[in-house]
Amino acid sequence: MAFWRRIWQRDEVQSLAVCTALDIGTEFAKALVFEIDEAGLGTVRGVGRKRQGLSHMQSGTVADIAAVVDNCAVALQEAEEMAGFRPTQVVIGIAGELVKGFTTSHTQERPKPDIPITESELRRLIDGVQREALREAQRSITWETGLPNVDVRLVHAAVTGASVDGYPLSNPIGFRGRHVRIGIFNAFAPLVHLGALQSVAGQLDLELIEVVAEPYAVARLLGTDQVQQAGALFVDVGGGTTDVALVRQGGIEGTRMFALGGRAFTKSIADRLDLPFPRAEALKVDYARGLPGDQNAAVAGIIREDVEVWAAGVELVLEELAAGEPLPGRIYLCGGGSRLPEIRTALQGGEFWRRLPFARPPEVVVMGPDLVEAISDDTGLLVDQQDVTPLGLAWQAIELQSVEDPLEATLRRVVRAMKV
Ligand SMILES: Nc1ncnc2c1ncn2[C@@H]1O[C@H](COP(=O)(O)OP(=O)(O)OP(=O)(O)O)[C@@H](O)[C@H]1O
Ligand SMILES: [Mg+2]
């Protein structure tokens, strides 16, 4: 606890720590202003949202820094006015296909199992894990961009589990045993994307305390025993991307994103019915809300075709994430794009699940802010699944700063020494 007190900037008047979470989405820039009390509990005091132009973002990543800064400034101002204060620190989410999140595990056989495990021994093990993870991220980003030597940076790292001789432990130091195993989740991103977020924060005059991979933030939001024990899949359907996270055996195993979201559906409607984009968007939203309309049948047909393509994308990603092992039976759905009823139907019905290692049709749960206990909302304005990702970012700002886990501390030291 003392740790975050040292880090958080404190508001003199309120005597509370305050912070801003910024979700720079393809469709909307979303800002949350929140405070953290003595016990580390977060409360949202202000929210703001600004729609982004079609050319401002490219599949979840910033394409025009100046325009994005303007949009974020509007969203921030709205949130700050509502809250009545202006934090100087911000946590920003990062998304996009080139953000690579995966867990790497290493097991080391100790030649002298009778000697207690020391911190330096653990540090060497973590160092090995991190080097392998970096190589893997570089390999996959190089392969996908077709460019050699793309600069890859570590966005964040977290320990997902440790054990000695198969015995799960929260801190192996001091234990004896032969096989030490450690798993670490890492998210890597190309420097160009991370740098753009740093520029946005700088131009908004905010101190960037943390960048978090968005699917990671969403998956951490539900800390229930149910999710911990049975695992879960998290699917965030945004405007430009769909983000997927897999939680299995208590920890996040991996995240994947692909560039297809609600905007693609709107674009199809605009193209096929020969309408301007805003008109097509309104038509889609009305249709999803079940409002009557002359063109509903045409819209339904277009969406059905597009959702089929989208579901094929999810299938591909899940197959990769599953790596042949059984997938958990529950899918949590969030993001504005998931408000189309067809999205939900595509995941729980039909043949979708049969082609994947699901034991039975997955249960699909819409993840609204009402399911979130980690952080509370005082504004009453966070009502639907579109607001979940910014809440996840706010929770990460609190969670990452408040843990005083010795393993995490060792991990941080290794990461600092690696300078990635
Ligand atoms: N009621 C609704 N019915 C159907 N679609 C909706 C509805 N409300 C919002 N959307 C769609 O949700 C999308 C925006 O969702 P969201 O705000 O989660 O995206 P984003 O975070 O900006 O994008 P991304 O996460 O891809 O970067 C838009 O495509 C919008 O059309
Ligand atoms: Mg989003």
PDB file of C-alpha atoms in Angstrom, residues 154-340:
ATOM      1  CA  LEU A 154       7.805  -4.249 -23.718  1.00  0.00           C
ATOM      2  CA  VAL A 155       4.488  -2.666 -22.770  1.00  0.00           C
ATOM      3  CA  HIS A 156       4.037  -4.477 -19.512  1.00  0.00           C
ATOM      4  CA  ALA A 157       4.885  -7.682 -17.693  1.00  0.00           C
ATOM      5  CA  ALA A 158       3.165  -9.588 -14.911  1.00  0.00           C
ATOM      6  CA  VAL A 159       3.820 -12.884 -13.121  1.00  0.00           C
ATOM      7  CA  THR A 160       0.980 -15.319 -13.827  1.00  0.00           C
ATOM      8  CA  GLY A 161       2.148 -18.166 -11.655  1.00  0.00           C
ATOM      9  CA  ALA A 162       5.052 -19.882  -9.910  1.00  0.00           C
ATOM     10  CA  SER A 163       5.551 -23.338  -8.523  1.00  0.00           C
ATOM     11  CA  VAL A 164       8.171 -25.566  -6.944  1.00  0.00           C
ATOM     12  CA  ASP A 165       7.893 -29.293  -7.693  1.00  0.00           C
ATOM     13  CA  GLY A 166       4.382 -28.712  -8.966  1.00  0.00           C
ATOM     14  CA  TYR A 167       3.327 -26.886  -5.816  1.00  0.00           C
ATOM     15  CA  PRO A 168       1.842 -23.443  -6.608  1.00  0.00           C
ATOM     16  CA  LEU A 169       3.485 -20.680  -4.575  1.00  0.00           C
ATOM     17  CA  SER A 170       3.158 -16.951  -4.521  1.00  0.00           C
ATOM     18  CA  ASN A 171       6.832 -16.491  -3.779  1.00  0.00           C
ATOM     19  CA  PRO A 172       9.345 -19.336  -4.259  1.00  0.00           C
ATOM     20  CA  ILE A 173      12.204 -17.617  -2.372  1.00  0.00           C
ATOM     21  CA  GLY A 174      13.289 -19.685   0.620  1.00  0.00           C
ATOM     22  CA  PHE A 175      11.666 -22.918  -0.585  1.00  0.00           C
ATOM     23  CA  ARG A 176      13.622 -26.078  -1.351  1.00  0.00           C
ATOM     24  CA  GLY A 177      12.859 -28.347  -4.278  1.00  0.00           C
ATOM     25  CA  ARG A 178      14.096 -29.547  -7.626  1.00  0.00           C
ATOM     26  CA  HIS A 179      11.860 -28.022 -10.262  1.00  0.00           C
ATOM     27  CA  VAL A 180      11.113 -24.304 -10.154  1.00  0.00           C
ATOM     28  CA  ARG A 181       8.602 -23.069 -12.641  1.00  0.00           C
ATOM     29  CA  ILE A 182       7.620 -19.515 -13.405  1.00  0.00           C
ATOM     30  CA  GLY A 183       5.130 -18.078 -15.899  1.00  0.00           C
ATOM     31  CA  ILE A 184       5.150 -14.445 -17.008  1.00  0.00           C
ATOM     32  CA  PHE A 185       2.650 -12.623 -19.165  1.00  0.00           C
ATOM     33  CA  ASN A 186       4.231  -9.998 -21.414  1.00  0.00           C
ATOM     34  CA  ALA A 187       2.738  -7.579 -23.887  1.00  0.00           C
ATOM     35  CA  PHE A 188       5.003  -6.199 -26.590  1.00  0.00           C
ATOM     36  CA  ALA A 189       4.258  -3.535 -29.194  1.00  0.00           C
ATOM     37  CA  PRO A 190       6.137  -1.842 -32.006  1.00  0.00           C
ATOM     38  CA  LEU A 191       7.872   1.329 -30.880  1.00  0.00           C
ATOM     39  CA  VAL A 192       5.892   3.396 -33.388  1.00  0.00           C
ATOM     40  CA  HIS A 193       2.575   2.652 -31.637  1.00  0.00           C
ATOM     41  CA  LEU A 194       3.874   3.056 -28.121  1.00  0.00           C
ATOM     42  CA  GLY A 195       5.652   6.269 -29.095  1.00  0.00           C
ATOM     43  CA  ALA A 196       2.433   7.715 -30.526  1.00  0.00           C
ATOM     44  CA  LEU A 197       0.670   7.175 -27.180  1.00  0.00           C
ATOM     45  CA  GLN A 198       3.553   8.828 -25.346  1.00  0.00           C
ATOM     46  CA  SER A 199       3.260  11.820 -27.677  1.00  0.00           C
ATOM     47  CA  VAL A 200      -0.496  12.034 -27.112  1.00  0.00           C
ATOM     48  CA  ALA A 201      -0.016  12.022 -23.327  1.00  0.00           C
ATOM     49  CA  GLY A 202       2.739  14.619 -23.612  1.00  0.00           C
ATOM     50  CA  GLN A 203       0.672  16.931 -25.761  1.00  0.00           C
ATOM     51  CA  LEU A 204      -2.227  16.623 -23.327  1.00  0.00           C
ATOM     52  CA  ASP A 205       0.140  17.672 -20.547  1.00  0.00           C
ATOM     53  CA  LEU A 206      -0.358  14.426 -18.695  1.00  0.00           C
ATOM     54  CA  GLU A 207       2.221  12.222 -17.071  1.00  0.00           C
ATOM     55  CA  LEU A 208       1.925   8.726 -18.530  1.00  0.00           C
ATOM     56  CA  ILE A 209       2.276   6.318 -15.610  1.00  0.00           C
ATOM     57  CA  GLU A 210       1.322   3.128 -17.399  1.00  0.00           C
ATOM     58  CA  VAL A 211       0.461   1.770 -20.826  1.00  0.00           C
ATOM     59  CA  VAL A 212      -1.666  -1.378 -20.657  1.00  0.00           C
ATOM     60  CA  ALA A 213      -2.651  -3.871 -23.350  1.00  0.00           C
ATOM     61  CA  GLU A 214      -6.430  -3.482 -23.514  1.00  0.00           C
ATOM     62  CA  PRO A 215      -7.447  -7.137 -23.631  1.00  0.00           C
ATOM     63  CA  TYR A 216      -5.264  -7.729 -20.587  1.00  0.00           C
ATOM     64  CA  ALA A 217      -7.032  -4.905 -18.746  1.00  0.00           C
ATOM     65  CA  VAL A 218     -10.450  -6.329 -19.631  1.00  0.00           C
ATOM     66  CA  ALA A 219      -9.506  -9.847 -18.567  1.00  0.00           C
ATOM     67  CA  ARG A 220      -8.192  -8.658 -15.194  1.00  0.00           C
ATOM     68  CA  LEU A 221     -11.406  -6.850 -14.402  1.00  0.00           C
ATOM     69  CA  LEU A 222     -13.337  -9.889 -13.235  1.00  0.00           C
ATOM     70  CA  GLY A 223     -11.414 -11.323 -10.332  1.00  0.00           C
ATOM     71  CA  THR A 224     -14.139 -13.756  -9.343  1.00  0.00           C
ATOM     72  CA  ASP A 225     -13.291 -17.258  -8.189  1.00  0.00           C
ATOM     73  CA  GLN A 226     -15.376 -18.579 -11.029  1.00  0.00           C
ATOM     74  CA  VAL A 227     -13.091 -16.960 -13.609  1.00  0.00           C
ATOM     75  CA  GLN A 228      -9.983 -17.936 -11.645  1.00  0.00           C
ATOM     76  CA  GLN A 229     -10.945 -21.580 -11.397  1.00  0.00           C
ATOM     77  CA  ALA A 230     -12.831 -22.371 -14.571  1.00  0.00           C
ATOM     78  CA  GLY A 231     -11.076 -19.844 -16.814  1.00  0.00           C
ATOM     79  CA  ALA A 232     -12.823 -17.631 -19.361  1.00  0.00           C
ATOM     80  CA  LEU A 233     -12.531 -16.006 -22.739  1.00  0.00           C
ATOM     81  CA  PHE A 234     -12.911 -12.252 -23.096  1.00  0.00           C
ATOM     82  CA  VAL A 235     -13.962 -10.781 -26.428  1.00  0.00           C
ATOM     83  CA  ASP A 236     -13.992  -6.981 -26.858  1.00  0.00           C
ATOM     84  CA  VAL A 237     -15.628  -6.026 -30.153  1.00  0.00           C
ATOM     85  CA  GLY A 238     -14.738  -2.382 -30.792  1.00  0.00           C
ATOM     86  CA  GLY A 239     -15.121  -0.164 -33.807  1.00  0.00           C
ATOM     87  CA  GLY A 240     -11.944  -1.190 -35.592  1.00  0.00           C
ATOM     88  CA  THR A 241     -10.670  -4.265 -33.792  1.00  0.00           C
ATOM     89  CA  THR A 242     -11.716  -7.343 -31.915  1.00  0.00           C
ATOM     90  CA  ASP A 243      -9.548  -8.185 -28.923  1.00  0.00           C
ATOM     91  CA  VAL A 244      -9.522 -11.645 -27.394  1.00  0.00           C
ATOM     92  CA  ALA A 245      -7.988 -12.760 -24.102  1.00  0.00           C
ATOM     93  CA  LEU A 246      -7.752 -16.297 -22.743  1.00  0.00           C
ATOM     94  CA  VAL A 247      -7.665 -16.970 -19.011  1.00  0.00           C
ATOM     95  CA  ARG A 248      -6.891 -20.577 -18.177  1.00  0.00           C
ATOM     96  CA  GLN A 249      -5.667 -22.167 -14.940  1.00  0.00           C
ATOM     97  CA  GLY A 250      -5.923 -18.934 -13.034  1.00  0.00           C
ATOM     98  CA  GLY A 251      -3.720 -16.816 -15.277  1.00  0.00           C
ATOM     99  CA  ILE A 252      -3.857 -14.930 -18.546  1.00  0.00           C
ATOM    100  CA  GLU A 253      -2.332 -17.149 -21.184  1.00  0.00           C
ATOM    101  CA  GLY A 254      -2.508 -14.916 -24.167  1.00  0.00           C
ATOM    102  CA  THR A 255      -4.206 -12.104 -26.026  1.00  0.00           C
ATOM    103  CA  ARG A 256      -4.832 -11.685 -29.740  1.00  0.00           C
ATOM    104  CA  MET A 257      -6.380  -8.921 -31.793  1.00  0.00           C
ATOM    105  CA  PHE A 258      -7.659  -8.772 -35.323  1.00  0.00           C
ATOM    106  CA  ALA A 259      -8.697  -5.774 -37.367  1.00  0.00           C
ATOM    107  CA  LEU A 260     -12.433  -6.242 -37.668  1.00  0.00           C
ATOM    108  CA  GLY A 261     -15.111  -4.502 -35.622  1.00  0.00           C
ATOM    109  CA  GLY A 262     -18.337  -2.524 -35.774  1.00  0.00           C
ATOM    110  CA  ARG A 263     -16.996  -0.029 -38.270  1.00  0.00           C
ATOM    111  CA  ALA A 264     -16.617  -2.716 -40.922  1.00  0.00           C
ATOM    112  CA  PHE A 265     -20.320  -3.549 -40.593  1.00  0.00           C
ATOM    113  CA  THR A 266     -21.262   0.108 -40.981  1.00  0.00           C
ATOM    114  CA  LYS A 267     -18.987   0.382 -43.989  1.00  0.00           C
ATOM    115  CA  SER A 268     -20.638  -2.587 -45.686  1.00  0.00           C
ATOM    116  CA  ILE A 269     -24.067  -1.047 -45.113  1.00  0.00           C
ATOM    117  CA  ALA A 270     -22.848   2.290 -46.513  1.00  0.00           C
ATOM    118  CA  ASP A 271     -21.357   0.615 -49.597  1.00  0.00           C
ATOM    119  CA  ARG A 272     -24.166  -1.777 -50.336  1.00  0.00           C
ATOM    120  CA  LEU A 273     -27.042   0.644 -49.722  1.00  0.00           C
ATOM    121  CA  ASP A 274     -25.119   3.573 -51.139  1.00  0.00           C
ATOM    122  CA  LEU A 275     -25.418   5.750 -48.038  1.00  0.00           C
ATOM    123  CA  PRO A 276     -23.055   8.187 -46.334  1.00  0.00           C
ATOM    124  CA  PHE A 277     -21.188   6.657 -43.374  1.00  0.00           C
ATOM    125  CA  PRO A 278     -23.071   8.496 -40.559  1.00  0.00           C
ATOM    126  CA  ARG A 279     -26.419   7.498 -42.051  1.00  0.00           C
ATOM    127  CA  ALA A 280     -25.341   3.852 -42.295  1.00  0.00           C
ATOM    128  CA  GLU A 281     -24.128   3.991 -38.677  1.00  0.00           C
ATOM    129  CA  ALA A 282     -27.495   5.305 -37.493  1.00  0.00           C
ATOM    130  CA  LEU A 283     -29.290   2.620 -39.480  1.00  0.00           C
ATOM    131  CA  LYS A 284     -27.133  -0.096 -37.909  1.00  0.00           C
ATOM    132  CA  VAL A 285     -27.587   1.168 -34.355  1.00  0.00           C
ATOM    133  CA  ASP A 286     -31.369   1.449 -34.777  1.00  0.00           C
ATOM    134  CA  TYR A 287     -31.469  -2.038 -36.196  1.00  0.00           C
ATOM    135  CA  ALA A 288     -29.435  -3.393 -33.269  1.00  0.00           C
ATOM    136  CA  ARG A 289     -31.812  -1.683 -30.846  1.00  0.00           C
ATOM    137  CA  GLY A 290     -34.721  -3.458 -32.490  1.00  0.00           C
ATOM    138  CA  LEU A 291     -36.335  -0.281 -33.805  1.00  0.00           C
ATOM    139  CA  PRO A 292     -38.600  -0.696 -36.853  1.00  0.00           C
ATOM    140  CA  GLY A 293     -37.244   0.492 -40.218  1.00  0.00           C
ATOM    141  CA  ASP A 294     -37.911  -0.022 -43.943  1.00  0.00           C
ATOM    142  CA  GLN A 295     -34.379  -1.125 -44.612  1.00  0.00           C
ATOM    143  CA  ASN A 296     -34.070  -3.534 -41.709  1.00  0.00           C
ATOM    144  CA  ALA A 297     -34.281  -6.621 -43.900  1.00  0.00           C
ATOM    145  CA  ALA A 298     -31.447  -5.380 -46.106  1.00  0.00           C
ATOM    146  CA  VAL A 299     -29.385  -4.401 -43.054  1.00  0.00           C
ATOM    147  CA  ALA A 300     -29.979  -7.804 -41.472  1.00  0.00           C
ATOM    148  CA  GLY A 301     -28.737  -9.550 -44.615  1.00  0.00           C
ATOM    149  CA  ILE A 302     -25.571  -7.470 -44.808  1.00  0.00           C
ATOM    150  CA  ILE A 303     -24.818  -7.942 -41.125  1.00  0.00           C
ATOM    151  CA  ARG A 304     -25.397 -11.689 -41.336  1.00  0.00           C
ATOM    152  CA  GLU A 305     -22.742 -11.995 -44.043  1.00  0.00           C
ATOM    153  CA  ASP A 306     -20.273  -9.776 -42.223  1.00  0.00           C
ATOM    154  CA  VAL A 307     -20.721 -11.489 -38.898  1.00  0.00           C
ATOM    155  CA  GLU A 308     -19.892 -14.778 -40.594  1.00  0.00           C
ATOM    156  CA  VAL A 309     -16.539 -13.343 -41.652  1.00  0.00           C
ATOM    157  CA  TRP A 310     -16.037 -11.926 -38.164  1.00  0.00           C
ATOM    158  CA  ALA A 311     -16.805 -15.283 -36.539  1.00  0.00           C
ATOM    159  CA  ALA A 312     -14.255 -16.939 -38.812  1.00  0.00           C
ATOM    160  CA  GLY A 313     -11.712 -14.419 -37.472  1.00  0.00           C
ATOM    161  CA  VAL A 314     -12.588 -15.293 -33.871  1.00  0.00           C
ATOM    162  CA  GLU A 315     -12.326 -18.962 -34.696  1.00  0.00           C
ATOM    163  CA  LEU A 316      -8.832 -18.533 -36.111  1.00  0.00           C
ATOM    164  CA  VAL A 317      -7.669 -16.590 -33.084  1.00  0.00           C
ATOM    165  CA  LEU A 318      -9.195 -19.069 -30.628  1.00  0.00           C
ATOM    166  CA  GLU A 319      -7.624 -21.986 -32.396  1.00  0.00           C
ATOM    167  CA  GLU A 320      -4.239 -20.334 -32.060  1.00  0.00           C
ATOM    168  CA  LEU A 321      -4.784 -19.388 -28.413  1.00  0.00           C
ATOM    169  CA  ALA A 322      -6.135 -22.817 -27.476  1.00  0.00           C
ATOM    170  CA  ALA A 323      -3.013 -24.580 -28.787  1.00  0.00           C
ATOM    171  CA  GLY A 324      -4.880 -27.877 -28.797  1.00  0.00           C
ATOM    172  CA  GLU A 325      -5.900 -27.719 -25.123  1.00  0.00           C
ATOM    173  CA  PRO A 326      -9.543 -27.411 -23.974  1.00  0.00           C
ATOM    174  CA  LEU A 327     -11.050 -23.921 -23.976  1.00  0.00           C
ATOM    175  CA  PRO A 328     -13.055 -22.575 -21.018  1.00  0.00           C
ATOM    176  CA  GLY A 329     -16.837 -22.775 -21.293  1.00  0.00           C
ATOM    177  CA  ARG A 330     -17.626 -19.123 -20.787  1.00  0.00           C
ATOM    178  CA  ILE A 331     -17.160 -16.111 -23.063  1.00  0.00           C
ATOM    179  CA  TYR A 332     -17.481 -12.566 -21.719  1.00  0.00           C
ATOM    180  CA  LEU A 333     -18.469 -10.101 -24.432  1.00  0.00           C
ATOM    181  CA  CYS A 334     -17.839  -6.376 -24.317  1.00  0.00           C
ATOM    182  CA  GLY A 335     -17.201  -3.395 -26.612  1.00  0.00           C
ATOM    183  CA  GLY A 336     -19.758  -1.362 -28.553  1.00  0.00           C
ATOM    184  CA  GLY A 337     -19.627  -3.692 -31.546  1.00  0.00           C
ATOM    185  CA  SER A 338     -20.982  -6.544 -29.420  1.00  0.00           C
ATOM    186  CA  ARG A 339     -24.342  -4.802 -29.160  1.00  0.00           C
ATOM    187  CA  LEU A 340     -25.349  -6.373 -32.445  1.00  0.00           C
TER     188      LEU A 340
END
